[in-house]
Amino acid sequence: MKTLIKNGSVVLKDEVRKCDLLIEDDKIAAIGENLGKADKVIDAAGKTVIPGIIDMHVHLREPGFEGKEDIASGSLAAVAGGVTQVCCMPNTNPVCDNAVVVRYIVERAKEVGLCKVRPIGAITKGEQGESLSDIGKMAKAGAVALSDDGKSVMNSNIMRLAMEYASDFNLKCLCHCEDRTLVDGGVVNEGYNSTLCGLKGQLRAVEDIMICRDICLAQSLDVPVHICHVSTYSGVEIIRDAKKRGIKVTAETCPHYFILTDDIITDFDTYTKVSPPVREEKDRLAIIEGLKDGTLDCIVTDHAPHSKKDKEVEYNLAAFGMSGIETSFALSYTYLVKSGIMTLPELMKKMSYNPAETLSLEGGEIKVGGVADLAIVDLEQSYEIDGEKFLSKGKNTPFNGYKVYGKVCATLVDGQIKYENK
């Protein structure tokens, strides 16, 4: 089957070009003008075609926590946000620490048939930090990375073994950097606002110590490592220095870290509670600079949907996490591109190309012969974020009421339309 997307502005790797795209079956067959006839024609006049977003850090909750989210609802939310591939974290029930659970997620995603779901296997059994999971069997079953996300592997020797073993299967460890011995009940960033609110704070060192540890291991072992959801100015500095020294480190951040500051906690809205916590203005500015200069490679969401009962409690008791997969493009476009901080091709490298490169995934770029994972967006259309309208089961967003630009009009996965906003 041939599909022609015509009259749109197409975001290529290094430029935006007004041209047409011809798709044959699941691949991009041609880019240009006068590409001939097709079985289906999509008129993208006035709109922009971007490579499908690859969100390499999400929580789909299935199996075990389907009240918060499941593979079907999470996949629907993904394609509504222009996301064509998601990498789901293993903190499910049972934990995704074996080939059986990996295969279940792969097969369930195929049944749902929306976005591509790539399982991330747990580094340690049960995410308990005590013994390694069966990494080889998980890799063979379809795991694309390893992480004990939500926890750091506190035992440095186990982390060393995990990084060495993972590299044998061309996998990376995705490191949730949090020194649990230093958290000491902290639920927000430690600073003026935590004192003002009477909420227990977390030092930046909680994150930075483990960033340093995992980078030191990567250097000593000469294997790659990936640092998750960077939130501190000092963490950006550590990673920047490591890259200058040739250490094999990549890193990600999330929209809430380059848009928000901990001023948001002062009304005690539990939708602002996230791990690591949103920090101060100097951290926000450093995150932006880290994205601009390449210190931070990827923009992800850490999409963490929760039921209202998990959030509608006092702040100290509320679950950590924000629902963000449906708004990540619009927020990133509004606050990074429309504001003049970076170009649209630069943004898509952070959201598509670099995640694909980091985890050796297909897609991430619009090119002849490439997989036809695409989103069509209207960059001029604005809307107001309303979490109650999310397709995700998780309505927990701190961005309610924010005006953003970049409405997703359609999402194609393997050349097939999986979402249309009519």
mmCIF file of N, CA, C and O in Angstrom, residues 85-122:
data_model
loop_
_atom_site.group_PDB
_atom_site.id
_atom_site.type_symbol
_atom_site.label_atom_id
_atom_site.label_comp_id
_atom_site.label_asym_id
_atom_site.label_seq_id
_atom_site.Cartn_x
_atom_site.Cartn_y
_atom_site.Cartn_z
ATOM 1 N N GLN A 85 7.056 5.235 19.777
ATOM 2 C CA GLN A 85 7.730 4.173 20.528
ATOM 3 C C GLN A 85 7.860 4.612 21.979
ATOM 4 O O GLN A 85 8.217 5.769 22.260
ATOM 5 N N VAL A 86 7.611 3.679 22.897
ATOM 6 C CA VAL A 86 7.840 3.927 24.313
ATOM 7 C C VAL A 86 8.692 2.801 24.888
ATOM 8 O O VAL A 86 8.582 1.646 24.467
ATOM 9 N N CYS A 87 9.540 3.150 25.814
ATOM 10 C CA CYS A 87 10.325 2.159 26.553
ATOM 11 C C CYS A 87 9.807 2.176 27.974
ATOM 12 O O CYS A 87 9.895 3.201 28.669
ATOM 13 N N CYS A 88 9.244 1.048 28.415
ATOM 14 C CA CYS A 88 8.526 1.036 29.689
ATOM 15 C C CYS A 88 9.386 0.438 30.801
ATOM 16 O O CYS A 88 10.029 -0.594 30.639
ATOM 17 N N MET A 89 9.367 1.122 31.925
ATOM 18 C CA MET A 89 10.165 0.753 33.085
ATOM 19 C C MET A 89 9.623 -0.505 33.774
ATOM 20 O O MET A 89 8.433 -0.815 33.673
ATOM 21 N N PRO A 90 10.495 -1.210 34.508
ATOM 22 C CA PRO A 90 10.134 -2.545 34.988
ATOM 23 C C PRO A 90 9.451 -2.607 36.349
ATOM 24 O O PRO A 90 9.207 -3.707 36.847
ATOM 25 N N ASN A 91 9.140 -1.445 36.963
ATOM 26 C CA ASN A 91 8.581 -1.504 38.322
ATOM 27 C C ASN A 91 7.088 -1.829 38.286
ATOM 28 O O ASN A 91 6.240 -1.046 38.703
ATOM 29 N N THR A 92 6.805 -3.009 37.756
ATOM 30 C CA THR A 92 5.446 -3.539 37.669
ATOM 31 C C THR A 92 5.278 -4.601 38.763
ATOM 32 O O THR A 92 6.133 -4.766 39.627
ATOM 33 N N ASN A 93 4.157 -5.325 38.707
ATOM 34 C CA ASN A 93 3.925 -6.387 39.689
ATOM 35 C C ASN A 93 3.322 -7.598 38.975
ATOM 36 O O ASN A 93 2.144 -7.586 38.646
ATOM 37 N N PRO A 94 4.088 -8.648 38.688
ATOM 38 C CA PRO A 94 5.479 -8.835 39.110
ATOM 39 C C PRO A 94 6.433 -7.906 38.374
ATOM 40 O O PRO A 94 6.133 -7.436 37.275
ATOM 41 N N VAL A 95 7.572 -7.681 39.004
ATOM 42 C CA VAL A 95 8.609 -6.856 38.400
ATOM 43 C C VAL A 95 9.059 -7.489 37.087
ATOM 44 O O VAL A 95 9.150 -8.721 36.975
ATOM 45 N N CYS A 96 9.344 -6.655 36.107
ATOM 46 C CA CYS A 96 9.840 -7.153 34.820
ATOM 47 C C CYS A 96 11.327 -7.487 34.958
ATOM 48 O O CYS A 96 12.209 -6.741 34.520
ATOM 49 N N ASP A 97 11.598 -8.626 35.595
ATOM 50 C CA ASP A 97 12.976 -9.050 35.852
ATOM 51 C C ASP A 97 13.289 -10.415 35.250
ATOM 52 O O ASP A 97 14.274 -11.049 35.604
ATOM 53 N N ASN A 98 12.429 -10.857 34.320
ATOM 54 C CA ASN A 98 12.640 -12.160 33.701
ATOM 55 C C ASN A 98 12.027 -12.171 32.307
ATOM 56 O O ASN A 98 11.228 -11.300 31.944
ATOM 57 N N ALA A 99 12.380 -13.169 31.533
ATOM 58 C CA ALA A 99 11.946 -13.245 30.141
ATOM 59 C C ALA A 99 10.437 -13.399 29.995
ATOM 60 O O ALA A 99 9.846 -12.925 29.017
ATOM 61 N N VAL A 100 9.792 -14.023 30.967
ATOM 62 C CA VAL A 100 8.341 -14.245 30.881
ATOM 63 C C VAL A 100 7.601 -12.916 30.874
ATOM 64 O O VAL A 100 6.703 -12.683 30.041
ATOM 65 N N VAL A 101 7.960 -12.020 31.776
ATOM 66 C CA VAL A 101 7.285 -10.721 31.838
ATOM 67 C C VAL A 101 7.639 -9.878 30.617
ATOM 68 O O VAL A 101 6.785 -9.179 30.056
ATOM 69 N N VAL A 102 8.892 -9.934 30.188
ATOM 70 C CA VAL A 102 9.291 -9.204 28.975
ATOM 71 C C VAL A 102 8.430 -9.648 27.799
ATOM 72 O O VAL A 102 7.876 -8.812 27.058
ATOM 73 N N ARG A 103 8.292 -10.954 27.619
ATOM 74 C CA ARG A 103 7.500 -11.466 26.495
ATOM 75 C C ARG A 103 6.036 -11.080 26.633
ATOM 76 O O ARG A 103 5.368 -10.781 25.637
ATOM 77 N N TYR A 104 5.516 -11.082 27.859
ATOM 78 C CA TYR A 104 4.118 -10.684 28.065
ATOM 79 C C TYR A 104 3.893 -9.252 27.573
ATOM 80 O O TYR A 104 2.918 -8.969 26.864
ATOM 81 N N ILE A 105 4.802 -8.340 27.943
ATOM 82 C CA ILE A 105 4.655 -6.939 27.540
ATOM 83 C C ILE A 105 4.731 -6.812 26.022
ATOM 84 O O ILE A 105 3.925 -6.101 25.402
ATOM 85 N N VAL A 106 5.670 -7.507 25.409
ATOM 86 C CA VAL A 106 5.819 -7.461 23.948
ATOM 87 C C VAL A 106 4.557 -7.950 23.260
ATOM 88 O O VAL A 106 4.030 -7.309 22.338
ATOM 89 N N GLU A 107 4.040 -9.094 23.708
ATOM 90 C CA GLU A 107 2.858 -9.673 23.067
ATOM 91 C C GLU A 107 1.608 -8.851 23.334
ATOM 92 O O GLU A 107 0.767 -8.677 22.443
ATOM 93 N N ARG A 108 1.490 -8.334 24.549
ATOM 94 C CA ARG A 108 0.311 -7.496 24.865
ATOM 95 C C ARG A 108 0.306 -6.226 24.022
ATOM 96 O O ARG A 108 -0.752 -5.797 23.526
ATOM 97 N N ALA A 109 1.473 -5.630 23.814
ATOM 98 C CA ALA A 109 1.569 -4.430 22.979
ATOM 99 C C ALA A 109 1.176 -4.724 21.536
ATOM 100 O O ALA A 109 0.528 -3.909 20.872
ATOM 101 N N LYS A 110 1.551 -5.897 21.040
ATOM 102 C CA LYS A 110 1.159 -6.287 19.678
ATOM 103 C C LYS A 110 -0.357 -6.440 19.579
ATOM 104 O O LYS A 110 -0.973 -6.065 18.573
ATOM 105 N N GLU A 111 -0.973 -6.999 20.616
ATOM 106 C CA GLU A 111 -2.429 -7.127 20.631
ATOM 107 C C GLU A 111 -3.096 -5.759 20.589
ATOM 108 O O GLU A 111 -4.085 -5.555 19.877
ATOM 109 N N VAL A 112 -2.574 -4.821 21.342
ATOM 110 C CA VAL A 112 -3.139 -3.469 21.390
ATOM 111 C C VAL A 112 -2.959 -2.792 20.038
ATOM 112 O O VAL A 112 -3.862 -2.122 19.520
ATOM 113 N N GLY A 113 -1.775 -2.915 19.452
ATOM 114 C CA GLY A 113 -1.548 -2.473 18.088
ATOM 115 C C GLY A 113 -1.537 -0.974 17.876
ATOM 116 O O GLY A 113 -1.973 -0.501 16.818
ATOM 117 N N LEU A 114 -1.021 -0.219 18.814
ATOM 118 C CA LEU A 114 -0.939 1.239 18.655
ATOM 119 C C LEU A 114 0.521 1.650 18.477
ATOM 120 O O LEU A 114 1.056 1.570 17.396
ATOM 121 N N CYS A 115 1.181 2.064 19.535
ATOM 122 C CA CYS A 115 2.607 2.398 19.423
ATOM 123 C C CYS A 115 3.458 1.153 19.664
ATOM 124 O O CYS A 115 2.952 0.105 20.070
ATOM 125 N N LYS A 116 4.732 1.278 19.403
ATOM 126 C CA LYS A 116 5.679 0.205 19.681
ATOM 127 C C LYS A 116 6.103 0.297 21.145
ATOM 128 O O LYS A 116 6.498 1.370 21.601
ATOM 129 N N VAL A 117 6.005 -0.799 21.852
ATOM 130 C CA VAL A 117 6.346 -0.832 23.272
ATOM 131 C C VAL A 117 7.604 -1.664 23.457
ATOM 132 O O VAL A 117 7.632 -2.850 23.092
ATOM 133 N N ARG A 118 8.638 -1.046 23.994
ATOM 134 C CA ARG A 118 9.932 -1.704 24.202
ATOM 135 C C ARG A 118 10.159 -1.892 25.701
ATOM 136 O O ARG A 118 10.336 -0.915 26.439
ATOM 137 N N PRO A 119 10.156 -3.123 26.193
ATOM 138 C CA PRO A 119 10.331 -3.337 27.634
ATOM 139 C C PRO A 119 11.763 -3.049 28.099
ATOM 140 O O PRO A 119 12.738 -3.335 27.394
ATOM 141 N N ILE A 120 11.874 -2.486 29.273
ATOM 142 C CA ILE A 120 13.150 -2.331 29.969
ATOM 143 C C ILE A 120 13.152 -3.333 31.116
ATOM 144 O O ILE A 120 12.227 -3.361 31.924
ATOM 145 N N GLY A 121 14.164 -4.173 31.165
ATOM 146 C CA GLY A 121 14.246 -5.176 32.213
ATOM 147 C C GLY A 121 14.880 -4.624 33.479
ATOM 148 O O GLY A 121 15.676 -3.680 33.438
ATOM 149 N N ALA A 122 14.531 -5.208 34.603
ATOM 150 C CA ALA A 122 15.119 -4.794 35.877
ATOM 151 C C ALA A 122 16.579 -5.228 35.949
ATOM 152 O O ALA A 122 16.947 -6.308 35.486
#
